[in-house]
Tab-separated table of C-alpha atoms in Angstrom:
chain	number	residue	atom	x	y	z
A	257	UNK	CA	0.101	-0.013	-0.086
A	258	UNK	CA	2.883	2.314	1.117
A	259	UNK	CA	4.954	1.382	-2.081
A	260	UNK	CA	1.109	2.429	-4.244
A	261	UNK	CA	1.268	5.812	-2.335
A	262	UNK	CA	4.884	6.691	-3.088
A	263	UNK	CA	4.416	5.535	-7.089
A	264	UNK	CA	1.266	7.893	-7.107
A	265	UNK	CA	3.299	10.912	-5.513
A	266	UNK	CA	6.274	9.904	-8.156
A	267	UNK	CA	3.776	10.150	-11.252
A	268	UNK	CA	2.341	13.650	-9.657
A	269	UNK	CA	5.502	15.227	-9.073
A	270	UNK	CA	6.649	13.881	-12.720
A	271	UNK	CA	3.431	15.688	-14.018
A	272	UNK	CA	4.108	18.705	-12.338
A	273	UNK	CA	7.721	19.190	-13.540
A	274	UNK	CA	6.763	18.098	-16.976
A	275	UNK	CA	4.242	20.766	-16.968
A	276	UNK	CA	6.584	23.379	-15.541
A	277	UNK	CA	9.203	22.037	-18.234
A	278	UNK	CA	6.433	22.676	-21.363
A	279	UNK	CA	5.641	26.057	-20.076
A	280	UNK	CA	9.043	27.164	-19.607
A	281	UNK	CA	9.806	25.875	-23.354
A	282	UNK	CA	6.688	27.705	-24.445
A	283	UNK	CA	7.520	30.906	-22.952
A	284	UNK	CA	11.055	31.046	-24.255
A	285	UNK	CA	9.874	30.072	-28.223
A	286	UNK	CA	7.346	33.340	-27.439
A	287	UNK	CA	10.501	35.336	-25.990
A	288	UNK	CA	12.314	34.542	-29.020
A	289	UNK	CA	9.164	35.413	-31.444
A	290	UNK	CA	8.616	38.604	-29.517
A	291	UNK	CA	12.413	39.641	-29.962
A	292	UNK	CA	12.524	38.596	-33.918
A	293	UNK	CA	9.367	40.506	-34.656
A	294	UNK	CA	10.199	43.576	-32.523
A	295	UNK	CA	13.783	43.893	-33.097
A	296	UNK	CA	13.394	45.834	-36.546
A	297	UNK	CA	10.841	48.020	-35.768
A	298	UNK	CA	12.024	49.142	-32.415
A	299	UNK	CA	14.113	51.784	-33.928
A	300	UNK	CA	11.937	53.235	-36.015
A	301	UNK	CA	8.629	53.024	-34.630
A	302	UNK	CA	8.920	56.403	-33.645
A	303	UNK	CA	10.591	58.086	-36.696
A	304	UNK	CA	8.306	57.009	-39.162
A	305	UNK	CA	5.200	58.167	-37.123
A	306	UNK	CA	6.136	61.831	-37.801
A	307	UNK	CA	6.670	61.829	-41.832
A	308	UNK	CA	4.032	59.167	-42.261
A	309	UNK	CA	1.222	61.464	-41.291
A	310	UNK	CA	2.136	64.427	-43.432
A	311	UNK	CA	1.063	62.362	-46.722
A	312	UNK	CA	-2.213	60.887	-45.110
A	313	UNK	CA	-3.401	63.983	-43.561
A	314	UNK	CA	-2.477	66.638	-46.514
A	315	UNK	CA	-4.660	65.205	-48.958
A	316	UNK	CA	-7.430	64.556	-46.039
A	317	UNK	CA	-7.221	68.680	-45.620
A	318	UNK	CA	-8.115	69.618	-49.138
A	319	UNK	CA	-9.007	67.601	-52.519
A	320	UNK	CA	-6.051	66.364	-54.377
A	321	UNK	CA	-5.180	67.611	-57.677
A	322	UNK	CA	-5.977	65.583	-60.738
A	323	UNK	CA	-3.312	65.556	-63.363
A	324	UNK	CA	-4.818	68.009	-65.395
A	325	UNK	CA	-4.856	70.435	-62.659
A	326	UNK	CA	-1.390	70.182	-61.735
A	327	UNK	CA	-0.082	70.139	-65.735
A	328	UNK	CA	-2.457	73.385	-66.383
A	329	UNK	CA	-1.376	75.150	-63.444
A	330	UNK	CA	2.691	74.166	-63.701
A	331	UNK	CA	2.429	75.297	-67.630
A	332	UNK	CA	0.752	78.719	-66.925
A	333	UNK	CA	3.557	79.764	-63.661
A	334	UNK	CA	6.962	78.247	-65.414
A	335	UNK	CA	8.987	81.119	-66.344
A	336	UNK	CA	10.853	79.333	-69.226
A	337	UNK	CA	7.364	78.504	-70.713
A	338	UNK	CA	6.419	82.277	-70.046
A	339	UNK	CA	9.701	83.386	-72.324
A	340	UNK	CA	9.108	81.413	-75.145
A	341	UNK	CA	5.454	82.230	-75.118
A	342	UNK	CA	6.574	85.782	-75.520
A	343	UNK	CA	9.188	85.198	-77.933
A	344	UNK	CA	6.390	83.591	-80.287
A	345	UNK	CA	4.470	86.567	-80.224
A	346	UNK	CA	7.363	88.596	-81.053
A	347	UNK	CA	7.781	86.908	-83.665
A	348	UNK	CA	4.161	87.271	-85.018
A	349	UNK	CA	4.030	90.702	-84.326
A	350	UNK	CA	7.289	90.891	-86.562
A	351	UNK	CA	5.405	89.000	-88.975
A	352	UNK	CA	2.512	91.458	-88.917
A	353	UNK	CA	5.172	94.545	-89.367
A	354	UNK	CA	6.478	92.829	-92.415
A	355	UNK	CA	3.190	92.693	-94.086
A	356	UNK	CA	2.766	96.579	-93.216
A	357	UNK	CA	6.245	97.488	-95.139
A	358	UNK	CA	4.009	96.551	-98.236
A	359	UNK	CA	1.009	98.519	-97.435
A	360	UNK	CA	0.088	101.651	-99.828
A	361	UNK	CA	1.502	105.485	-99.229
A	362	UNK	CA	-0.570	108.371	-99.737
A	363	UNK	CA	1.077	111.744	-100.495
A	364	UNK	CA	-0.675	114.804	-99.878
A	365	UNK	CA	0.572	118.302	-100.547
A	366	UNK	CA	-0.944	121.863	-100.982
A	367	UNK	CA	0.780	125.412	-100.977
A	368	UNK	CA	0.364	128.916	-102.070
A	369	UNK	CA	3.226	130.904	-103.540
A	370	UNK	CA	3.288	135.030	-104.108
A	371	UNK	CA	5.955	136.134	-106.144
A	372	UNK	CA	6.851	139.688	-106.590
A	373	UNK	CA	9.000	140.771	-109.814
A	374	UNK	CA	9.198	143.352	-112.213
A	375	UNK	CA	10.193	142.757	-115.847
A	376	UNK	CA	11.460	145.860	-118.437
A	377	UNK	CA	10.278	149.578	-118.360
A	378	UNK	CA	7.092	150.890	-120.092
A	379	UNK	CA	7.891	154.444	-121.647
A	380	UNK	CA	5.537	157.108	-121.094
A	381	UNK	CA	5.740	160.965	-122.798
A	382	UNK	CA	4.506	164.473	-121.876
A	383	UNK	CA	5.386	167.372	-122.251
A	384	UNK	CA	8.088	166.938	-120.183
A	385	UNK	CA	9.582	164.078	-121.992
A	386	UNK	CA	9.559	160.176	-121.842
A	387	UNK	CA	9.485	158.716	-117.977
A	388	UNK	CA	10.425	155.170	-117.666
A	389	UNK	CA	7.917	153.120	-115.349
A	390	UNK	CA	8.360	149.550	-114.196
A	391	UNK	CA	6.211	146.861	-115.622
A	392	UNK	CA	4.641	144.465	-112.582
A	393	UNK	CA	4.957	140.997	-112.943
A	394	UNK	CA	3.760	139.237	-109.415
A	395	UNK	CA	2.213	136.297	-109.337
A	396	UNK	CA	-0.262	134.473	-107.026
A	397	UNK	CA	-0.783	130.684	-107.065
A	398	UNK	CA	-2.230	127.471	-105.144
A	399	UNK	CA	-0.803	124.498	-106.003
A	400	UNK	CA	-1.526	121.092	-104.513
A	401	UNK	CA	-0.958	117.472	-105.439
A	402	UNK	CA	-2.367	113.972	-103.938
A	403	UNK	CA	-0.182	110.810	-104.610
A	404	UNK	CA	-0.087	107.345	-104.249
A	405	UNK	CA	2.382	104.581	-104.215
A	406	UNK	CA	2.185	101.048	-103.389
A	407	UNK	CA	5.275	98.426	-103.160
A	408	UNK	CA	4.004	94.809	-104.159
A	409	UNK	CA	5.101	91.714	-102.356
A	410	UNK	CA	6.525	90.538	-106.174
A	411	UNK	CA	8.321	93.800	-106.376
A	412	UNK	CA	6.203	95.700	-108.775
A	413	UNK	CA	5.690	99.645	-107.652
A	414	UNK	CA	2.852	100.896	-108.739
A	415	UNK	CA	1.991	105.179	-108.660
A	416	UNK	CA	-0.724	107.382	-109.364
A	417	UNK	CA	-0.330	111.242	-108.799
A	418	UNK	CA	-3.122	113.911	-109.261
A	419	UNK	CA	-1.705	117.599	-109.476
A	420	UNK	CA	-3.348	120.966	-109.575
A	421	UNK	CA	-2.238	124.628	-109.987
A	422	UNK	CA	-4.619	127.558	-109.822
A	423	UNK	CA	-3.033	131.051	-110.376
A	424	UNK	CA	-5.149	134.323	-108.896
A	425	UNK	CA	-2.810	136.876	-110.396
A	426	UNK	CA	-0.583	137.606	-112.952
A	427	UNK	CA	0.377	136.172	-116.162
A	428	UNK	CA	-0.178	132.700	-115.253
A	429	UNK	CA	-3.747	133.249	-113.826
A	430	UNK	CA	-5.099	130.670	-115.610
A	431	UNK	CA	-5.682	126.882	-114.088
A	432	UNK	CA	-3.813	123.501	-114.813
A	433	UNK	CA	-4.047	120.016	-113.743
A	434	UNK	CA	-1.994	116.604	-114.647
A	435	UNK	CA	-2.303	113.039	-113.276
A	436	UNK	CA	0.376	110.937	-113.567
A	437	UNK	CA	0.361	107.014	-113.569
A	438	UNK	CA	3.813	105.065	-113.067
A	439	UNK	CA	4.394	101.608	-112.973
A	440	UNK	CA	8.106	99.856	-112.395
A	441	UNK	CA	8.723	96.170	-112.052
A	442	UNK	CA	12.556	95.350	-111.426
A	443	UNK	CA	14.124	92.576	-113.142
A	444	UNK	CA	16.932	91.233	-111.055
A	445	UNK	CA	17.400	93.145	-108.036
A	446	UNK	CA	14.668	92.815	-105.204
A	447	UNK	CA	12.545	91.778	-108.513
A	448	UNK	CA	9.759	89.363	-108.911
A	449	UNK	CA	8.337	86.978	-105.861
A	450	UNK	CA	11.539	85.118	-104.499
A	451	UNK	CA	13.632	88.917	-104.009
A	452	UNK	CA	10.821	91.276	-103.000
A	453	UNK	CA	9.114	89.291	-100.537
A	454	UNK	CA	11.988	87.999	-98.772
A	455	UNK	CA	11.528	89.876	-95.863
A	456	UNK	CA	7.821	88.111	-95.684
A	457	UNK	CA	9.160	84.934	-95.716
A	458	UNK	CA	11.924	85.201	-93.054
A	459	UNK	CA	9.334	86.525	-90.919
A	460	UNK	CA	6.998	83.826	-91.522
A	461	UNK	CA	9.754	81.076	-91.005
A	462	UNK	CA	10.834	82.665	-88.016
A	463	UNK	CA	7.316	82.810	-86.630
A	464	UNK	CA	6.974	79.284	-87.101
A	465	UNK	CA	10.097	78.310	-85.740
A	466	UNK	CA	9.128	80.101	-82.631
A	467	UNK	CA	5.367	78.336	-82.538
A	468	UNK	CA	7.151	74.710	-82.950
A	469	UNK	CA	9.995	75.748	-80.235
A	470	UNK	CA	7.119	76.615	-77.955
A	471	UNK	CA	5.337	73.406	-78.838
A	472	UNK	CA	8.282	71.331	-78.366
A	473	UNK	CA	9.145	72.719	-74.731
A	474	UNK	CA	5.185	72.710	-73.250
A	475	UNK	CA	5.258	68.709	-74.789
A	476	UNK	CA	8.419	67.986	-73.169
A	477	UNK	CA	7.659	69.763	-69.828
A	478	UNK	CA	3.746	68.678	-69.641
A	479	UNK	CA	5.754	64.809	-69.686
A	480	UNK	CA	8.127	66.029	-66.938
A	481	UNK	CA	5.190	66.968	-64.906
A	482	UNK	CA	2.865	63.991	-65.467
A	483	UNK	CA	5.889	61.509	-64.609
A	484	UNK	CA	6.613	63.687	-61.285
A	485	UNK	CA	2.829	63.353	-60.611
A	486	UNK	CA	2.800	59.742	-60.661
A	487	UNK	CA	6.433	58.971	-59.360
A	488	UNK	CA	4.603	61.207	-56.196
A	489	UNK	CA	1.560	59.510	-55.748
A	490	UNK	CA	3.640	55.739	-56.213
A	491	UNK	CA	5.760	57.354	-53.466
A	492	UNK	CA	2.577	58.710	-51.431
A	493	UNK	CA	1.002	54.831	-51.719
A	494	UNK	CA	4.418	53.145	-50.721
A	495	UNK	CA	4.240	55.357	-47.828
A	496	UNK	CA	0.625	54.242	-46.991
A	497	UNK	CA	1.853	50.528	-47.494
A	498	UNK	CA	4.674	50.883	-45.379
A	499	UNK	CA	2.375	52.657	-42.914
A	500	UNK	CA	0.003	49.977	-42.157
A	501	UNK	CA	2.616	46.947	-41.961
A	502	UNK	CA	4.468	49.104	-39.349
A	503	UNK	CA	0.997	49.175	-38.056
A	504	UNK	CA	0.360	45.542	-37.958
A	505	UNK	CA	3.729	44.933	-37.051
A	506	UNK	CA	3.634	46.915	-34.236
A	507	UNK	CA	0.220	45.479	-33.201
A	508	UNK	CA	1.848	41.924	-33.252
A	509	UNK	CA	4.581	42.561	-31.159
A	510	UNK	CA	2.034	44.116	-28.766
A	511	UNK	CA	-0.223	41.138	-28.707
A	512	UNK	CA	2.778	38.762	-28.517
A	513	UNK	CA	4.076	40.535	-25.128
A	514	UNK	CA	0.394	40.469	-23.736
A	515	UNK	CA	0.538	36.671	-24.361
A	516	UNK	CA	4.004	36.491	-22.992
A	517	UNK	CA	2.812	38.031	-19.810
A	518	UNK	CA	0.105	35.940	-19.424
A	519	UNK	CA	2.093	33.149	-19.847
A	520	UNK	CA	0.193	31.557	-23.003
């Protein structure tokens, strides 16, 4: 009977020791796992929390900008593109000024002349003899003229002039008028379309070059802005993913620590 009691006491003691050993092994395993989970996140656990709030809170405070809004705002405020736009406008103004060089010219002239002069002498006889008298040859007249000239882009110069002369007194008291038409066509220098319109072609090509340069700069700038926009969006998404991963790792560490504290 005593042997049975001793054997039963030995079995109970063995079970107690076995339970203590198993709990100790499990506690060591959980402690090792907790160390592995907590070791990579203990150092950055405080630092990432501060920068991770800025990408998440800034879009929530205001409505996020679309890629079109960002591109439009960047194009409007970029100084290099503004310079190219001004250069294109200047080229267009030069092209317009080149065309104005072939506009007609109007010339109007008017004048009044009063010339006092004497020509020869007139003999006047009386009882005392003959006396020489001067002859008055003064003239008064008015002159006016209207002229129109036009240099065409093919080198032809066309002109028309109307002149009128009206005398009021003197030998030339009659009125006179004339109409003059002129047509000039250079044969070599500044002649025909290639020579006369060189300034027009140069201004047109300069304006076209400026517009194409502006278009190329805008396309390249838009591509760069869109690339930067999507890079930023990808970086913000990556930050959010890593922030959630950090939160899960922190939660797992807290759960493991609680389990270790409870001895589970």
